[in-house]
Amino acid sequence: MTSETQEFFARLADILYPGLPDTQASLEAAILHLLLQTDEHPLLRAVVEAAREGSDSLLPYLTARADPVFDTSQALLRDWLSERCPLQEAQIIEDAADITVRMTISHLILPGRPPHHTARRSAAAVAVAKLLDRPRHPASG
């Protein structure tokens, strides 16, 4: 991972940890940061600009292969959600992280509304799906 990418994720982690008291609000702040800061990150900017111009030659850097951007985003969010929602099943945490990262990348490539609206909507979608507050199933035994 490049030093620029490491710095990008360090700033994102600073938003999540310790974060706002409300998990959904913290998630929204992190998504908004990512949407607003993409232009400052050379790799993300190049991928997004190429995709918006109709070229998908760089898109695998975000979507199709294991790489620092996609995998690191999911790992960071998964770890944070695990701390924030310690009673949650691991698979639900994994799903929430995956859905959030994929929705955010989609909005980077094909923005529909202003970043503040997109961040609020994306964080709400995860919450509405009850991925953040679904109780664990009791262990059978």
PDB file of C-alpha atoms in Angstrom:
ATOM      1  CA  MET A   1       0.000   0.000   0.000  1.00  0.00           C
ATOM      2  CA  THR A   2       1.344   3.435  -0.894  1.00  0.00           C
ATOM      3  CA  SER A   3       2.018   6.041   1.743  1.00  0.00           C
ATOM      4  CA  GLU A   4      -0.775   8.170   0.217  1.00  0.00           C
ATOM      5  CA  THR A   5      -3.216   5.294   0.597  1.00  0.00           C
ATOM      6  CA  GLN A   6      -2.062   4.670   4.169  1.00  0.00           C
ATOM      7  CA  GLU A   7      -2.571   8.346   4.985  1.00  0.00           C
ATOM      8  CA  PHE A   8      -6.031   8.278   3.401  1.00  0.00           C
ATOM      9  CA  PHE A   9      -7.085   5.342   5.578  1.00  0.00           C
ATOM     10  CA  ALA A  10      -5.464   6.832   8.677  1.00  0.00           C
ATOM     11  CA  ARG A  11      -7.665   9.920   8.242  1.00  0.00           C
ATOM     12  CA  LEU A  12     -10.708   7.702   7.770  1.00  0.00           C
ATOM     13  CA  ALA A  13      -9.837   5.738  10.923  1.00  0.00           C
ATOM     14  CA  ASP A  14      -9.497   9.021  12.832  1.00  0.00           C
ATOM     15  CA  ILE A  15     -13.125   9.770  11.984  1.00  0.00           C
ATOM     16  CA  LEU A  16     -14.358   6.345  13.048  1.00  0.00           C
ATOM     17  CA  TYR A  17     -12.303   6.046  16.250  1.00  0.00           C
ATOM     18  CA  PRO A  18     -13.575   6.999  18.747  1.00  0.00           C
ATOM     19  CA  GLY A  19     -16.276   8.465  16.522  1.00  0.00           C
ATOM     20  CA  LEU A  20     -19.595   9.992  17.382  1.00  0.00           C
ATOM     21  CA  PRO A  21     -21.720   8.365  20.090  1.00  0.00           C
ATOM     22  CA  ASP A  22     -24.303   7.308  17.496  1.00  0.00           C
ATOM     23  CA  THR A  23     -23.050   4.492  15.245  1.00  0.00           C
ATOM     24  CA  GLN A  24     -25.124   5.584  12.259  1.00  0.00           C
ATOM     25  CA  ALA A  25     -23.871   9.181  12.576  1.00  0.00           C
ATOM     26  CA  SER A  26     -20.263   7.952  12.772  1.00  0.00           C
ATOM     27  CA  LEU A  27     -20.750   5.825   9.687  1.00  0.00           C
ATOM     28  CA  GLU A  28     -22.293   8.782   7.873  1.00  0.00           C
ATOM     29  CA  ALA A  29     -19.327  10.997   8.799  1.00  0.00           C
ATOM     30  CA  ALA A  30     -16.862   8.397   7.499  1.00  0.00           C
ATOM     31  CA  ILE A  31     -18.738   7.951   4.214  1.00  0.00           C
ATOM     32  CA  LEU A  32     -18.958  11.704   3.752  1.00  0.00           C
ATOM     33  CA  HIS A  33     -15.237  12.051   4.378  1.00  0.00           C
ATOM     34  CA  LEU A  34     -14.496   9.414   1.780  1.00  0.00           C
ATOM     35  CA  LEU A  35     -16.782  11.041  -0.783  1.00  0.00           C
ATOM     36  CA  LEU A  36     -15.293  14.494  -0.195  1.00  0.00           C
ATOM     37  CA  GLN A  37     -11.648  13.430  -0.019  1.00  0.00           C
ATOM     38  CA  THR A  38     -11.495  11.191  -3.070  1.00  0.00           C
ATOM     39  CA  ASP A  39     -10.301  14.047  -5.270  1.00  0.00           C
ATOM     40  CA  GLU A  40      -7.250  14.426  -3.024  1.00  0.00           C
ATOM     41  CA  HIS A  41      -6.189  10.775  -3.371  1.00  0.00           C
ATOM     42  CA  PRO A  42      -4.430  10.209  -6.740  1.00  0.00           C
ATOM     43  CA  LEU A  43      -5.369   6.536  -7.213  1.00  0.00           C
ATOM     44  CA  LEU A  44      -9.009   7.009  -6.270  1.00  0.00           C
ATOM     45  CA  ARG A  45      -9.245  10.170  -8.357  1.00  0.00           C
ATOM     46  CA  ALA A  46      -7.791   8.415 -11.419  1.00  0.00           C
ATOM     47  CA  VAL A  47     -10.138   5.428 -11.072  1.00  0.00           C
ATOM     48  CA  VAL A  48     -13.213   7.600 -10.559  1.00  0.00           C
ATOM     49  CA  GLU A  49     -12.375   9.977 -13.406  1.00  0.00           C
ATOM     50  CA  ALA A  50     -11.704   7.106 -15.815  1.00  0.00           C
ATOM     51  CA  ALA A  51     -14.971   5.391 -14.867  1.00  0.00           C
ATOM     52  CA  ARG A  52     -16.975   8.589 -15.257  1.00  0.00           C
ATOM     53  CA  GLU A  53     -15.464   9.028 -18.725  1.00  0.00           C
ATOM     54  CA  GLY A  54     -16.603   5.541 -19.719  1.00  0.00           C
ATOM     55  CA  SER A  55     -13.346   3.649 -19.234  1.00  0.00           C
ATOM     56  CA  ASP A  56     -13.302   0.728 -16.862  1.00  0.00           C
ATOM     57  CA  SER A  57      -9.598  -0.006 -17.263  1.00  0.00           C
ATOM     58  CA  LEU A  58      -8.808   1.229 -13.750  1.00  0.00           C
ATOM     59  CA  LEU A  59     -12.058   0.100 -12.102  1.00  0.00           C
ATOM     60  CA  PRO A  60     -10.563  -3.201 -10.875  1.00  0.00           C
ATOM     61  CA  TYR A  61      -8.487  -1.160  -8.424  1.00  0.00           C
ATOM     62  CA  LEU A  62     -11.717  -0.478  -6.541  1.00  0.00           C
ATOM     63  CA  THR A  63     -14.002  -3.367  -7.325  1.00  0.00           C
ATOM     64  CA  ALA A  64     -12.824  -6.601  -8.840  1.00  0.00           C
ATOM     65  CA  ARG A  65      -9.589  -7.694  -7.250  1.00  0.00           C
ATOM     66  CA  ALA A  66      -8.090  -7.853  -3.826  1.00  0.00           C
ATOM     67  CA  ASP A  67      -6.275  -4.593  -3.370  1.00  0.00           C
ATOM     68  CA  PRO A  68      -5.456  -1.998  -0.759  1.00  0.00           C
ATOM     69  CA  VAL A  69      -8.458   0.253  -1.396  1.00  0.00           C
ATOM     70  CA  PHE A  70     -11.320  -2.242  -1.411  1.00  0.00           C
ATOM     71  CA  ASP A  71      -9.931  -4.721   1.110  1.00  0.00           C
ATOM     72  CA  THR A  72      -8.623  -2.075   3.485  1.00  0.00           C
ATOM     73  CA  SER A  73     -11.966  -0.248   3.412  1.00  0.00           C
ATOM     74  CA  GLN A  74     -13.835  -3.410   4.290  1.00  0.00           C
ATOM     75  CA  ALA A  75     -11.373  -4.442   7.002  1.00  0.00           C
ATOM     76  CA  LEU A  76     -11.402  -1.009   8.615  1.00  0.00           C
ATOM     77  CA  LEU A  77     -15.177  -0.862   8.639  1.00  0.00           C
ATOM     78  CA  ARG A  78     -15.559  -4.476   9.768  1.00  0.00           C
ATOM     79  CA  ASP A  79     -13.188  -3.945  12.711  1.00  0.00           C
ATOM     80  CA  TRP A  80     -14.907  -0.704  13.690  1.00  0.00           C
ATOM     81  CA  LEU A  81     -18.384  -2.230  13.482  1.00  0.00           C
ATOM     82  CA  SER A  82     -17.214  -5.205  15.547  1.00  0.00           C
ATOM     83  CA  GLU A  83     -16.136  -2.820  18.307  1.00  0.00           C
ATOM     84  CA  ARG A  84     -19.263  -0.681  18.012  1.00  0.00           C
ATOM     85  CA  CYS A  85     -21.684  -3.608  17.855  1.00  0.00           C
ATOM     86  CA  PRO A  86     -20.034  -6.307  19.998  1.00  0.00           C
ATOM     87  CA  LEU A  87     -23.230  -8.337  20.328  1.00  0.00           C
ATOM     88  CA  GLN A  88     -23.605  -8.646  16.570  1.00  0.00           C
ATOM     89  CA  GLU A  89     -22.946 -11.884  14.711  1.00  0.00           C
ATOM     90  CA  ALA A  90     -19.745 -11.838  12.662  1.00  0.00           C
ATOM     91  CA  GLN A  91     -21.623 -12.491   9.407  1.00  0.00           C
ATOM     92  CA  ILE A  92     -23.909  -9.506   9.975  1.00  0.00           C
ATOM     93  CA  ILE A  93     -20.888  -7.290  10.615  1.00  0.00           C
ATOM     94  CA  GLU A  94     -19.261  -8.656   7.463  1.00  0.00           C
ATOM     95  CA  ASP A  95     -22.426  -7.960   5.448  1.00  0.00           C
ATOM     96  CA  ALA A  96     -22.747  -4.419   6.797  1.00  0.00           C
ATOM     97  CA  ALA A  97     -19.125  -3.620   5.935  1.00  0.00           C
ATOM     98  CA  ASP A  98     -19.448  -5.127   2.470  1.00  0.00           C
ATOM     99  CA  ILE A  99     -22.713  -3.346   1.659  1.00  0.00           C
ATOM    100  CA  THR A 100     -21.407  -0.008   2.906  1.00  0.00           C
ATOM    101  CA  VAL A 101     -18.166  -0.190   0.918  1.00  0.00           C
ATOM    102  CA  ARG A 102     -19.930  -1.311  -2.258  1.00  0.00           C
ATOM    103  CA  MET A 103     -22.601   1.416  -1.989  1.00  0.00           C
ATOM    104  CA  THR A 104     -19.964   4.062  -1.376  1.00  0.00           C
ATOM    105  CA  ILE A 105     -17.891   2.951  -4.368  1.00  0.00           C
ATOM    106  CA  SER A 106     -21.019   2.961  -6.503  1.00  0.00           C
ATOM    107  CA  HIS A 107     -21.731   6.562  -5.510  1.00  0.00           C
ATOM    108  CA  LEU A 108     -18.129   7.535  -6.215  1.00  0.00           C
ATOM    109  CA  ILE A 109     -18.391   6.176  -9.745  1.00  0.00           C
ATOM    110  CA  LEU A 110     -21.938   7.366 -10.501  1.00  0.00           C
ATOM    111  CA  PRO A 111     -22.787  10.227  -8.156  1.00  0.00           C
ATOM    112  CA  GLY A 112     -26.451  11.013  -7.984  1.00  0.00           C
ATOM    113  CA  ARG A 113     -26.864  13.581  -5.277  1.00  0.00           C
ATOM    114  CA  PRO A 114     -24.574  15.813  -3.235  1.00  0.00           C
ATOM    115  CA  PRO A 115     -22.103  13.944  -0.969  1.00  0.00           C
ATOM    116  CA  HIS A 116     -23.902  14.940   2.264  1.00  0.00           C
ATOM    117  CA  HIS A 117     -27.144  13.405   1.021  1.00  0.00           C
ATOM    118  CA  THR A 118     -25.395  10.280  -0.258  1.00  0.00           C
ATOM    119  CA  ALA A 119     -23.562   9.744   3.042  1.00  0.00           C
ATOM    120  CA  ARG A 120     -26.766  10.145   5.054  1.00  0.00           C
ATOM    121  CA  ARG A 121     -28.654   7.794   2.730  1.00  0.00           C
ATOM    122  CA  SER A 122     -25.944   5.124   2.702  1.00  0.00           C
ATOM    123  CA  ALA A 123     -25.577   5.084   6.492  1.00  0.00           C
ATOM    124  CA  ALA A 124     -29.352   4.987   6.876  1.00  0.00           C
ATOM    125  CA  ALA A 125     -29.627   2.065   4.439  1.00  0.00           C
ATOM    126  CA  VAL A 126     -27.345  -0.042   6.616  1.00  0.00           C
ATOM    127  CA  ALA A 127     -29.285   0.957   9.731  1.00  0.00           C
ATOM    128  CA  VAL A 128     -32.701   0.399   8.131  1.00  0.00           C
ATOM    129  CA  ALA A 129     -31.607  -3.066   7.079  1.00  0.00           C
ATOM    130  CA  LYS A 130     -31.061  -3.592  10.810  1.00  0.00           C
ATOM    131  CA  LEU A 131     -27.505  -4.696  10.194  1.00  0.00           C
ATOM    132  CA  LEU A 132     -26.303  -2.459  13.008  1.00  0.00           C
ATOM    133  CA  ASP A 133     -28.732  -3.478  15.715  1.00  0.00           C
ATOM    134  CA  ARG A 134     -29.995  -6.967  14.960  1.00  0.00           C
ATOM    135  CA  PRO A 135     -29.597  -9.112  18.087  1.00  0.00           C
ATOM    136  CA  ARG A 136     -27.459 -12.221  18.062  1.00  0.00           C
ATOM    137  CA  HIS A 137     -29.211 -15.528  17.864  1.00  0.00           C
ATOM    138  CA  PRO A 138     -28.892 -17.450  21.114  1.00  0.00           C
ATOM    139  CA  ALA A 139     -26.380 -20.276  20.977  1.00  0.00           C
ATOM    140  CA  SER A 140     -28.009 -23.632  20.665  1.00  0.00           C
ATOM    141  CA  GLY A 141     -27.004 -26.175  23.148  1.00  0.00           C
TER     142      GLY A 141
END
